[in-house]
mmCIF file of C-alpha atoms in Angstrom:
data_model
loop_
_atom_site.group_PDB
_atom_site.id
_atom_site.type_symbol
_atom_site.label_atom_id
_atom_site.label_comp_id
_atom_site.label_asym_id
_atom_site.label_seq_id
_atom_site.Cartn_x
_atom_site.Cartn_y
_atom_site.Cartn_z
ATOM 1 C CA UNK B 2 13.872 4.891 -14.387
ATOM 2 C CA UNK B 3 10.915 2.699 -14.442
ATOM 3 C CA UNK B 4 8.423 2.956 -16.977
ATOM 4 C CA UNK B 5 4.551 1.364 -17.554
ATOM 5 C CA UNK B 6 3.225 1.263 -20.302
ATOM 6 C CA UNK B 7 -0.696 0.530 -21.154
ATOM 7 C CA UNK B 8 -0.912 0.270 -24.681
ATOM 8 C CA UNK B 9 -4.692 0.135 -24.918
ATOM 9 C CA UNK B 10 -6.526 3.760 -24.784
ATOM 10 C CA UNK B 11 -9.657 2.023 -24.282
ATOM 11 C CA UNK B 12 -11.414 -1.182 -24.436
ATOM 12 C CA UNK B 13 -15.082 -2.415 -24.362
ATOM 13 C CA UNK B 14 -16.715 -5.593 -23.348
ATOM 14 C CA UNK B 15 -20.415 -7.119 -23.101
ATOM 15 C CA UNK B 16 -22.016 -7.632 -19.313
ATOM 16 C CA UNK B 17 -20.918 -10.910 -18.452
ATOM 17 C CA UNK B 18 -18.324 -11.709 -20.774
ATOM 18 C CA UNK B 19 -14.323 -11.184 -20.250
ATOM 19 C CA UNK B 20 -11.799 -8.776 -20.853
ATOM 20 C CA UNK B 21 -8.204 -8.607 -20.754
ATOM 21 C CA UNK B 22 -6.345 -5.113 -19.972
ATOM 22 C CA UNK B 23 -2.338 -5.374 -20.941
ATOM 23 C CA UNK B 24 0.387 -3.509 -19.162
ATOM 24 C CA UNK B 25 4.231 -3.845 -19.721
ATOM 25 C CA UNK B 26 6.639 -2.174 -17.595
ATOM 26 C CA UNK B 27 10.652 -1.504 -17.724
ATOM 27 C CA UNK B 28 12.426 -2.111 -14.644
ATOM 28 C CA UNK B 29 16.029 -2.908 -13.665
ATOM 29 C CA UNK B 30 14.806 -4.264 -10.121
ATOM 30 C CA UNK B 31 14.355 -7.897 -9.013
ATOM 31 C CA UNK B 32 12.257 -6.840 -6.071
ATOM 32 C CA UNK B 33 9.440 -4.598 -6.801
ATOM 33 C CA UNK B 34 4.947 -5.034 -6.580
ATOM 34 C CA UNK B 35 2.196 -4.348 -9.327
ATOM 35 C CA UNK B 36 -0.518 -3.113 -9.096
ATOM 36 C CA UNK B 37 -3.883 -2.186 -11.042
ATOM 37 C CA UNK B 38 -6.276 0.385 -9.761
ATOM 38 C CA UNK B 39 -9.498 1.495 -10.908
ATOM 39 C CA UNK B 40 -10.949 5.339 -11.080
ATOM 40 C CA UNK B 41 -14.688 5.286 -11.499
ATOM 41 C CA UNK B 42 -16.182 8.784 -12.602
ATOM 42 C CA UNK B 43 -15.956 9.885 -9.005
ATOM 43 C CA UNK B 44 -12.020 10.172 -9.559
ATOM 44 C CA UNK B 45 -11.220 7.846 -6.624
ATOM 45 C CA UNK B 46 -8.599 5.273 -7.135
ATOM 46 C CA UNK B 47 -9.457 2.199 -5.779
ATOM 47 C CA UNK B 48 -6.938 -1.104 -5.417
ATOM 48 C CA UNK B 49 -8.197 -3.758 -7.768
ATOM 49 C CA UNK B 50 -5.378 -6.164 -6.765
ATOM 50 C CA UNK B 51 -1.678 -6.646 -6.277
ATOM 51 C CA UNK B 52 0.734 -8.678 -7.064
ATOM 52 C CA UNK B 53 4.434 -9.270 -5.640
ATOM 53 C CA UNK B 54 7.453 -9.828 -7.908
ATOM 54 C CA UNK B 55 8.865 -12.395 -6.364
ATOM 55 C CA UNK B 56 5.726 -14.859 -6.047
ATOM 56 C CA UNK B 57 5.267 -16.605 -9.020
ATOM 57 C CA UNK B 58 1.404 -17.187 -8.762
ATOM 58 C CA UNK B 59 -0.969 -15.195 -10.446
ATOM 59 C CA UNK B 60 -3.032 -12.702 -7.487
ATOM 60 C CA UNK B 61 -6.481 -13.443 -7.945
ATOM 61 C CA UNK B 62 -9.307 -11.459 -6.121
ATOM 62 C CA UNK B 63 -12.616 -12.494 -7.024
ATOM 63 C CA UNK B 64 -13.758 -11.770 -10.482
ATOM 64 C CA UNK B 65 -9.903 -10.159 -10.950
ATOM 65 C CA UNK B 66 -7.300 -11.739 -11.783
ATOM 66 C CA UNK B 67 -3.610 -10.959 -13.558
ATOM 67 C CA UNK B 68 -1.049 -12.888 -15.675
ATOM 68 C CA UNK B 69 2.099 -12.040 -14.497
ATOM 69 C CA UNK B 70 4.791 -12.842 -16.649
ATOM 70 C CA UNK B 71 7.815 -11.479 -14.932
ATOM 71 C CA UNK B 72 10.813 -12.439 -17.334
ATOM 72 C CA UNK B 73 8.532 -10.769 -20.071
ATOM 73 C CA UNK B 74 7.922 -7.599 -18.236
ATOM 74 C CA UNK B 75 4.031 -8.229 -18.434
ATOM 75 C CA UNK B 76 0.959 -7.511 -16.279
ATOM 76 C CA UNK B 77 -2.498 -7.872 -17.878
ATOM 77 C CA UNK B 78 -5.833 -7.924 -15.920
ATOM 78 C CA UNK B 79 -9.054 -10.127 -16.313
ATOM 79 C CA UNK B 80 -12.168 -9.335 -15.588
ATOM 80 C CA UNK B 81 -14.676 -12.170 -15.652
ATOM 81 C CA UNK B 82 -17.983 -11.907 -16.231
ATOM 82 C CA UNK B 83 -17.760 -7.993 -16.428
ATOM 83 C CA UNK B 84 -20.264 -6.263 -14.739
ATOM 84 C CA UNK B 85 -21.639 -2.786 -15.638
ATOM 85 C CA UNK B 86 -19.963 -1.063 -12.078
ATOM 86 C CA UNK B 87 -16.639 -2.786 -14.339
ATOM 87 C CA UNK B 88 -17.200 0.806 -16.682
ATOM 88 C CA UNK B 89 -13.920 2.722 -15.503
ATOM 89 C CA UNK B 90 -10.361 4.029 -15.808
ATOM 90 C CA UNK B 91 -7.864 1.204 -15.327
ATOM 91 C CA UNK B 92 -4.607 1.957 -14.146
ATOM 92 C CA UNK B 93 -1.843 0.064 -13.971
ATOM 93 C CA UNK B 94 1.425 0.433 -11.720
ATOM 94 C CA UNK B 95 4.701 -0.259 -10.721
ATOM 95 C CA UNK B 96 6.157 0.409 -6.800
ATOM 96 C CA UNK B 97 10.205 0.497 -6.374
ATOM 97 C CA UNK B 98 11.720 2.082 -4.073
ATOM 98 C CA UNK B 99 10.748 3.972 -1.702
ATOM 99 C CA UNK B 100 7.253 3.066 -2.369
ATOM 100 C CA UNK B 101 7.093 5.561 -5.416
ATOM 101 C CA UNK B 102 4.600 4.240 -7.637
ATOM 102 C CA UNK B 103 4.615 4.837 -11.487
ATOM 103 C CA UNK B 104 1.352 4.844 -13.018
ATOM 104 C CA UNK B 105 0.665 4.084 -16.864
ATOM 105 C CA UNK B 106 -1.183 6.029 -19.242
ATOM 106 C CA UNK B 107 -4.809 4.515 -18.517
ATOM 107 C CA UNK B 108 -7.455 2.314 -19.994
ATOM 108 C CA UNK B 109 -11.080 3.422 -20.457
ATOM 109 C CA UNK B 110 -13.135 0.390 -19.775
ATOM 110 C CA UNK B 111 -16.612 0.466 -21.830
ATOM 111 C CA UNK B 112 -18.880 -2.173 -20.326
ATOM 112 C CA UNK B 113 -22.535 -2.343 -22.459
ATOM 113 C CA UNK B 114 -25.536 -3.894 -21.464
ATOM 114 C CA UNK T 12 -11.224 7.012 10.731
ATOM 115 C CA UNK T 13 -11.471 9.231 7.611
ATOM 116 C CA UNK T 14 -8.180 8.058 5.645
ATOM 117 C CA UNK T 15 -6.632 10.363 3.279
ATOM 118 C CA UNK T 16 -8.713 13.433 3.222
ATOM 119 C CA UNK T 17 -7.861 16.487 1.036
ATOM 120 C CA UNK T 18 -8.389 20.130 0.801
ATOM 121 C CA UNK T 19 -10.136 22.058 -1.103
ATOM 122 C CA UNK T 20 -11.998 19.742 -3.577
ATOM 123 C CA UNK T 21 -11.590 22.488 -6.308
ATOM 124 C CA UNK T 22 -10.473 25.386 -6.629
ATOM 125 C CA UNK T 23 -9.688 28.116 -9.601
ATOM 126 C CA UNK T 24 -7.081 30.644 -9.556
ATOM 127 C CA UNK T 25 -5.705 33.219 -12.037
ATOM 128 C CA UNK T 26 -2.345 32.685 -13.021
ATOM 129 C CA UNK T 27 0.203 34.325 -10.534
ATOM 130 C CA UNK T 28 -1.725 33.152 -7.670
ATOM 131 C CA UNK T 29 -0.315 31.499 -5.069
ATOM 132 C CA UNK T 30 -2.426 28.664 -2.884
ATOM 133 C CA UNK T 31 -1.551 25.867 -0.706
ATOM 134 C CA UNK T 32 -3.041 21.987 -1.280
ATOM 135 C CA UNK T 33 -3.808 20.089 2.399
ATOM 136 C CA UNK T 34 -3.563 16.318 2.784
ATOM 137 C CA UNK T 35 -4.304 14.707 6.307
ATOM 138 C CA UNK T 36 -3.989 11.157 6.687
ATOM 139 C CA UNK T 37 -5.180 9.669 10.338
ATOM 140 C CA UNK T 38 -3.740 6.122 9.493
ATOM 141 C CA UNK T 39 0.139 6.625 10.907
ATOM 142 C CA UNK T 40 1.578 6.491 7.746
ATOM 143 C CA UNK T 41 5.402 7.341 7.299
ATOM 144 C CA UNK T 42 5.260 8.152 3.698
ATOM 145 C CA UNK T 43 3.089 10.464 2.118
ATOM 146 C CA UNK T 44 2.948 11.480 -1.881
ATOM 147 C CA UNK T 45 1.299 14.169 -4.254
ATOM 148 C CA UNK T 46 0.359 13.070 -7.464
ATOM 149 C CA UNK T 47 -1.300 15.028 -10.852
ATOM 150 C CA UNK T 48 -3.156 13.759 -13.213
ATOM 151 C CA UNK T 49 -3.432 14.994 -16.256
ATOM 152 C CA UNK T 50 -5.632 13.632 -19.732
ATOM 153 C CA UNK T 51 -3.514 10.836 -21.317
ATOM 154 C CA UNK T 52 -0.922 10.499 -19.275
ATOM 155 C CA UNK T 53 -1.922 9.066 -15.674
ATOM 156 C CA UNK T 54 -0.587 10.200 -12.223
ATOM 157 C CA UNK T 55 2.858 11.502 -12.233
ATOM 158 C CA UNK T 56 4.560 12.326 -8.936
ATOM 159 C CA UNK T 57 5.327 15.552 -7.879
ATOM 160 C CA UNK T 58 7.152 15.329 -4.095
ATOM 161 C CA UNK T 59 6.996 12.965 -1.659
ATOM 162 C CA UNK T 60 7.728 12.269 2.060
ATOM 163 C CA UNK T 61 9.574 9.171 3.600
ATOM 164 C CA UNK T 62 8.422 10.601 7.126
ATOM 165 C CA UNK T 63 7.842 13.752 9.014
ATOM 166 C CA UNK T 64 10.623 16.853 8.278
ATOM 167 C CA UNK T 65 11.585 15.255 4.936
ATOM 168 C CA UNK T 66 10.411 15.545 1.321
ATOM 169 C CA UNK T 67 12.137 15.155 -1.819
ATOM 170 C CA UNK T 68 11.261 15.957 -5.692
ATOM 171 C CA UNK T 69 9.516 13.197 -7.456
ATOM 172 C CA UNK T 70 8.924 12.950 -11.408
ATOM 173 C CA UNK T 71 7.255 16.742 -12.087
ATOM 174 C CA UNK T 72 8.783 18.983 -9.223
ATOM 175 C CA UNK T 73 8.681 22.075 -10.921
ATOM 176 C CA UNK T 74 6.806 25.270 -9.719
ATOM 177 C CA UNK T 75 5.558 23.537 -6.728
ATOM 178 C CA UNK T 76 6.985 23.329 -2.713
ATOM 179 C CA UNK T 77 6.248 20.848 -0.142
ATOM 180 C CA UNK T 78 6.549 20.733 3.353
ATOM 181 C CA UNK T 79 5.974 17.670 5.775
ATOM 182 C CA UNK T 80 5.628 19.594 9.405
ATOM 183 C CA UNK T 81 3.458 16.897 11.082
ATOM 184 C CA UNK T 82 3.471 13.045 10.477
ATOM 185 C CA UNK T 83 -0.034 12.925 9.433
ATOM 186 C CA UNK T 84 0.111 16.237 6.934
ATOM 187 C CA UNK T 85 1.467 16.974 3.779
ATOM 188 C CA UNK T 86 1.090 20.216 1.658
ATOM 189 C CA UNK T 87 1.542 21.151 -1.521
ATOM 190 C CA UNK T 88 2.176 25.048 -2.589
ATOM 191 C CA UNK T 89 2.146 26.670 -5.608
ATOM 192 C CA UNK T 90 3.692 30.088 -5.166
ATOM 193 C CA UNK T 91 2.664 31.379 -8.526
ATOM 194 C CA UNK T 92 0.149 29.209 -10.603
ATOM 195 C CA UNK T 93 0.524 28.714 -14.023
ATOM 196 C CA UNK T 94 -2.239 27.084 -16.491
ATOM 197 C CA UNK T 95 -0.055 24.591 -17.029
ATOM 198 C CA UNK T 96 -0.642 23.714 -13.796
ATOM 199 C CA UNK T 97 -4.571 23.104 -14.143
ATOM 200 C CA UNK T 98 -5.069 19.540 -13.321
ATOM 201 C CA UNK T 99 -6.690 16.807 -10.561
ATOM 202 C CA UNK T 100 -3.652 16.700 -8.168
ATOM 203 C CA UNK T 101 -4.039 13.693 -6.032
ATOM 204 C CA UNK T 102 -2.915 12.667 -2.155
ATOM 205 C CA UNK T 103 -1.494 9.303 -1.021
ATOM 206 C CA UNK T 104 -0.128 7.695 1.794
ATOM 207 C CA UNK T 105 1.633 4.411 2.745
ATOM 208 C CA UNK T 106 3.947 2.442 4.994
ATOM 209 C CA UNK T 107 7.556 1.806 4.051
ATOM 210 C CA UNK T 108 7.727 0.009 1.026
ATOM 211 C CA UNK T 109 9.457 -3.528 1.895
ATOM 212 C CA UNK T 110 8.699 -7.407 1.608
ATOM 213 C CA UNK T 111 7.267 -7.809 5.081
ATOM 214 C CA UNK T 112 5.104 -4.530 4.785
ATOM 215 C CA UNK T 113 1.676 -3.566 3.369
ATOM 216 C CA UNK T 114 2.783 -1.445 0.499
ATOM 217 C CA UNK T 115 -1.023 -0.322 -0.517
ATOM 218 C CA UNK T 116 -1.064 3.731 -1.495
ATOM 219 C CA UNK T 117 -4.441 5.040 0.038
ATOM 220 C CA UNK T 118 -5.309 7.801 -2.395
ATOM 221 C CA UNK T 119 -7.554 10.556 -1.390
ATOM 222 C CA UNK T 120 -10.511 11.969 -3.304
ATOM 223 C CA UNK T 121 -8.597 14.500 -5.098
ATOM 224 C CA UNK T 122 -8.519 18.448 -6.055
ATOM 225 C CA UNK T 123 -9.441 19.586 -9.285
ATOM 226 C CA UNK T 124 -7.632 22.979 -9.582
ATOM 227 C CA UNK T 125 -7.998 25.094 -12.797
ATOM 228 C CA UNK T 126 -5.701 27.998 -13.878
ATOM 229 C CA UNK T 127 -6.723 30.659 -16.009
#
Protein backbone atom coordinates (compact mmCIF):
# COMPACT_ATOMS: atom_id res chain seq x y z
CA UNK A 1 0.00 0.00 0.00
CA UNK A 2 1.05 3.46 -0.69
CA UNK A 3 1.81 5.76 1.92
CA UNK A 4 2.51 9.92 2.16
CA UNK A 5 3.94 11.20 4.53
CA UNK A 6 4.13 15.16 5.48
CA UNK A 7 6.40 15.42 8.19
CA UNK A 8 5.80 19.08 8.97
CA UNK A 9 2.53 19.80 11.28
CA UNK A 10 2.85 23.30 10.43
CA UNK A 11 5.00 25.90 9.03
CA UNK A 12 5.07 29.77 8.91
CA UNK A 13 6.53 32.25 6.56
CA UNK A 14 6.71 36.23 6.15
CA UNK A 15 4.46 37.94 3.11
CA UNK A 16 6.71 37.83 0.34
CA UNK A 17 9.30 35.56 1.27
CA UNK A 18 9.48 31.58 0.45
CA UNK A 19 8.57 28.47 1.87
CA UNK A 20 9.19 24.98 1.24
CA UNK A 21 6.47 22.20 2.30
CA UNK A 22 8.15 18.43 2.21
CA UNK A 23 6.27 15.30 1.38
CA UNK A 24 7.73 11.71 0.95
CA UNK A 25 5.71 8.94 -0.22
CA UNK A 26 6.18 4.90 -0.44
CA UNK A 27 5.19 3.39 -3.57
CA UNK A 28 6.02 0.18 -5.45
CA UNK A 29 4.65 1.76 -8.84
CA UNK A 30 6.67 3.24 -11.73
CA UNK A 31 3.61 4.97 -13.10
CA UNK A 32 1.70 7.02 -10.73
CA UNK A 33 0.89 11.45 -10.36
CA UNK A 34 1.40 13.87 -7.28
CA UNK A 35 -0.30 16.12 -6.27
CA UNK A 36 -0.60 19.06 -3.58
CA UNK A 37 -3.88 20.62 -2.70
CA UNK A 38 -4.76 23.38 -0.57
CA UNK A 39 -7.93 23.67 2.03
CA UNK A 40 -8.48 27.26 3.00
CA UNK A 41 -10.83 27.68 6.16
CA UNK A 42 -13.79 27.17 3.88
CA UNK A 43 -12.79 23.32 3.79
CA UNK A 44 -12.60 23.24 -0.04
CA UNK A 45 -9.73 21.46 -1.57
CA UNK A 46 -8.38 23.18 -4.27
CA UNK A 47 -5.50 21.71 -6.91
CA UNK A 48 -2.34 23.67 -6.34
CA UNK A 49 -0.46 21.66 -9.02
CA UNK A 50 0.45 18.26 -10.35
CA UNK A 51 3.02 16.53 -11.32
CA UNK A 52 3.45 13.16 -13.45
CA UNK A 53 5.92 10.42 -12.50
CA UNK A 54 7.28 9.81 -15.46
CA UNK A 55 8.27 13.53 -16.57
CA UNK A 56 11.29 14.45 -15.12
CA UNK A 57 10.71 18.32 -14.97
CA UNK A 58 9.66 20.01 -12.06
CA UNK A 59 5.51 21.29 -12.62
CA UNK A 60 5.57 24.80 -12.07
CA UNK A 61 2.32 26.95 -11.88
CA UNK A 62 2.91 30.41 -11.17
CA UNK A 63 4.18 31.27 -7.79
CA UNK A 64 4.10 27.12 -7.17
CA UNK A 65 6.39 25.07 -7.88
CA UNK A 66 7.70 21.30 -6.67
CA UNK A 67 11.03 19.39 -6.55
CA UNK A 68 10.38 16.14 -7.56
CA UNK A 69 12.90 13.77 -6.78
CA UNK A 70 11.50 10.50 -7.90
CA UNK A 71 14.36 7.89 -7.07
CA UNK A 72 14.21 9.57 -3.52
CA UNK A 73 10.54 9.26 -3.05
CA UNK A 74 10.27 13.17 -2.57
CA UNK A 75 7.73 15.92 -3.33
CA UNK A 76 8.19 19.32 -1.64
CA UNK A 77 6.29 22.54 -2.64
CA UNK A 78 7.49 26.26 -3.02
CA UNK A 79 5.75 29.02 -2.59
CA UNK A 80 7.39 32.24 -3.73
CA UNK A 81 6.79 35.32 -2.53
CA UNK A 82 3.96 33.99 -0.16
CA UNK A 83 1.06 35.90 -0.07
CA UNK A 84 -1.37 36.21 2.90
CA UNK A 85 -4.46 34.13 0.75
CA UNK A 86 -1.03 31.43 0.97
CA UNK A 87 -2.50 30.92 5.01
CA UNK A 88 -3.93 27.24 4.59
CA UNK A 89 -3.95 23.45 4.95
CA UNK A 90 -1.51 21.87 2.49
CA UNK A 91 -2.07 18.54 1.41
CA UNK A 92 -0.10 16.44 -0.31
CA UNK A 93 -1.00 13.22 -2.48
CA UNK A 94 -0.33 10.29 -4.26
CA UNK A 95 -2.88 8.73 -7.26
CA UNK A 96 -2.29 4.83 -8.27
CA UNK A 97 -4.54 2.93 -9.47
CA UNK A 98 -7.64 3.34 -10.10
CA UNK A 99 -7.33 6.94 -9.47
CA UNK A 100 -7.44 6.36 -5.57
CA UNK A 101 -5.66 9.11 -4.11
CA UNK A 102 -3.79 8.90 -0.70
CA UNK A 103 -3.61 12.02 1.11
CA UNK A 104 -0.87 12.87 3.86
CA UNK A 105 -1.34 14.06 7.21
CA UNK A 106 -1.44 17.97 6.40
CA UNK A 107 0.54 21.13 6.79
CA UNK A 108 -0.85 24.28 8.44
CA UNK A 109 0.60 27.13 6.51
CA UNK A 110 1.00 30.42 8.82
CA UNK A 111 1.60 33.36 6.50
CA UNK A 112 2.19 36.90 8.76
CA UNK A 113 2.10 40.22 7.60
CA UNK B 1 -22.41 23.59 -14.37
CA UNK B 2 -22.28 23.17 -10.56
CA UNK B 3 -19.46 20.34 -10.25
CA UNK B 4 -19.45 18.18 -7.31
CA UNK B 5 -22.24 19.30 -5.13
CA UNK B 6 -23.07 17.59 -1.78
CA UNK B 7 -25.84 17.05 0.60
CA UNK B 8 -26.56 18.15 3.54
CA UNK B 9 -23.72 20.59 4.51
CA UNK B 10 -24.08 19.39 8.20
CA UNK B 11 -25.86 17.49 9.93
CA UNK B 12 -25.98 15.93 13.73
CA UNK B 13 -27.36 12.71 14.68
CA UNK B 14 -27.53 10.63 17.90
CA UNK B 15 -25.77 7.56 17.78
CA UNK B 16 -27.95 4.67 16.29
CA UNK B 17 -29.21 6.87 13.67
CA UNK B 18 -29.19 6.01 10.39
CA UNK B 19 -28.81 8.86 7.39
CA UNK B 20 -27.78 8.84 3.89
CA UNK B 21 -24.80 11.38 2.38
CA UNK B 22 -25.73 12.68 -1.51
CA UNK B 23 -23.02 13.53 -4.04
CA UNK B 24 -24.08 14.73 -7.64
CA UNK B 25 -21.52 15.45 -10.04
CA UNK B 26 -22.84 17.04 -13.60
CA UNK B 27 -19.29 16.67 -15.23
CA UNK B 28 -19.65 12.82 -16.76
CA UNK B 29 -17.32 11.46 -14.56
CA UNK B 30 -16.84 7.55 -14.40
CA UNK B 31 -15.33 7.43 -11.03
CA UNK B 32 -16.64 8.84 -8.05
CA UNK B 33 -15.04 8.65 -4.25
CA UNK B 34 -16.04 9.44 -0.52
CA UNK B 35 -13.48 10.64 1.58
CA UNK B 36 -13.31 11.65 5.71
CA UNK B 37 -11.34 13.77 7.19
CA UNK B 38 -10.51 13.66 10.38
CA UNK B 39 -7.88 16.14 12.76
CA UNK B 40 -4.30 14.90 12.04
CA UNK B 41 -4.69 12.53 9.76
CA UNK B 42 -5.98 13.92 6.24
CA UNK B 43 -8.63 12.34 3.90
CA UNK B 44 -8.84 8.67 4.04
CA UNK B 45 -11.08 6.82 1.58
CA UNK B 46 -14.01 5.17 2.46
CA UNK B 47 -15.71 3.51 -1.02
CA UNK B 48 -15.40 4.35 -4.29
CA UNK B 49 -16.94 3.87 -7.79
CA UNK B 50 -15.08 3.00 -11.13
CA UNK B 51 -18.56 3.72 -12.92
CA UNK B 52 -22.24 3.38 -12.51
CA UNK B 53 -23.54 -0.17 -10.64
CA UNK B 54 -20.09 -0.66 -9.06
CA UNK B 55 -18.40 0.36 -5.80
CA UNK B 56 -15.82 -1.20 -3.82
CA UNK B 57 -14.30 -0.62 -0.11
CA UNK B 58 -11.52 1.83 0.02
CA UNK B 59 -9.08 2.44 3.14
CA UNK B 60 -11.95 2.95 6.16
CA UNK B 61 -15.05 0.86 4.89
CA UNK B 62 -16.42 0.06 8.04
CA UNK B 63 -20.01 0.95 9.25
CA UNK B 64 -20.77 2.66 6.09
CA UNK B 65 -22.70 1.38 2.51
CA UNK B 66 -22.52 2.81 -0.84
CA UNK B 67 -24.47 2.58 -3.75
CA UNK B 68 -23.71 4.03 -7.34
CA UNK B 69 -27.45 3.83 -9.07
CA UNK B 70 -26.88 6.69 -11.58
CA UNK B 71 -23.56 7.78 -13.31
CA UNK B 72 -23.63 11.17 -11.92
CA UNK B 73 -24.63 10.06 -8.05
CA UNK B 74 -22.99 8.53 -5.35
CA UNK B 75 -24.28 7.95 -1.72
CA UNK B 76 -22.98 7.23 1.27
CA UNK B 77 -25.18 5.49 4.26
CA UNK B 78 -24.61 5.04 7.61
CA UNK B 79 -27.15 2.58 8.94
CA UNK B 80 -26.34 3.17 12.55
CA UNK B 81 -24.00 6.19 13.41
CA UNK B 82 -21.48 5.95 15.79
CA UNK B 83 -19.36 9.05 17.31
CA UNK B 84 -16.64 7.67 15.92
CA UNK B 85 -18.05 8.50 12.94
CA UNK B 86 -18.26 12.44 13.56
CA UNK B 87 -16.13 13.94 10.94
CA UNK B 88 -16.07 16.30 7.46
CA UNK B 89 -16.74 13.44 4.94
CA UNK B 90 -15.81 14.68 1.58
CA UNK B 91 -17.11 13.93 -2.31
CA UNK B 92 -14.89 13.54 -5.40
CA UNK B 93 -15.05 12.71 -8.82
CA UNK B 94 -12.71 11.97 -11.78
CA UNK B 95 -12.03 10.34 -15.12
CA UNK B 96 -10.16 7.06 -15.37
CA UNK B 97 -6.93 7.39 -14.02
CA UNK B 98 -4.35 6.75 -17.06
CA UNK B 99 -1.38 8.59 -18.93
CA UNK B 100 -3.48 10.10 -21.67
CA UNK B 101 -6.31 11.23 -19.17
CA UNK B 102 -6.96 14.23 -16.87
CA UNK B 103 -6.61 12.54 -13.56
CA UNK B 104 -7.72 15.85 -11.42
CA UNK B 105 -10.24 14.72 -8.30
CA UNK B 106 -12.93 17.59 -8.17
CA UNK B 107 -13.77 17.62 -4.49
CA UNK B 108 -17.00 18.98 -3.31
CA UNK B 109 -17.59 21.40 -0.44
CA UNK B 110 -18.02 18.82 2.11
CA UNK B 111 -20.45 17.61 5.13
CA UNK B 112 -19.58 18.15 8.53
CA UNK B 113 -21.60 15.44 10.39
CA UNK B 114 -21.36 15.16 14.24
CA UNK B 115 -22.42 12.12 16.37
CA UNK B 116 -23.40 12.32 19.78
Amino acid sequence: AQTVTQSQPEMSVQEAETVTLSCTYDTSESDYYLFWYKQPPSRQMILVIRQEAYKQQNATENRFSVNFQKAAKSFSLKISDSQLGDAAMYFCAYLGSYGKLTFGQGTILTVHP
Amino acid sequence: NAGVTQTPKFRVLKTGQSMTLLCAQDMNHEYMYWYRQDPGMGLRLIHYSVGEGTTAKGEVPDGYNVSRLKKQNFLLGLESAAPSQTSVYFCASSYPSGRASYNEQFFGPGTRLTVL
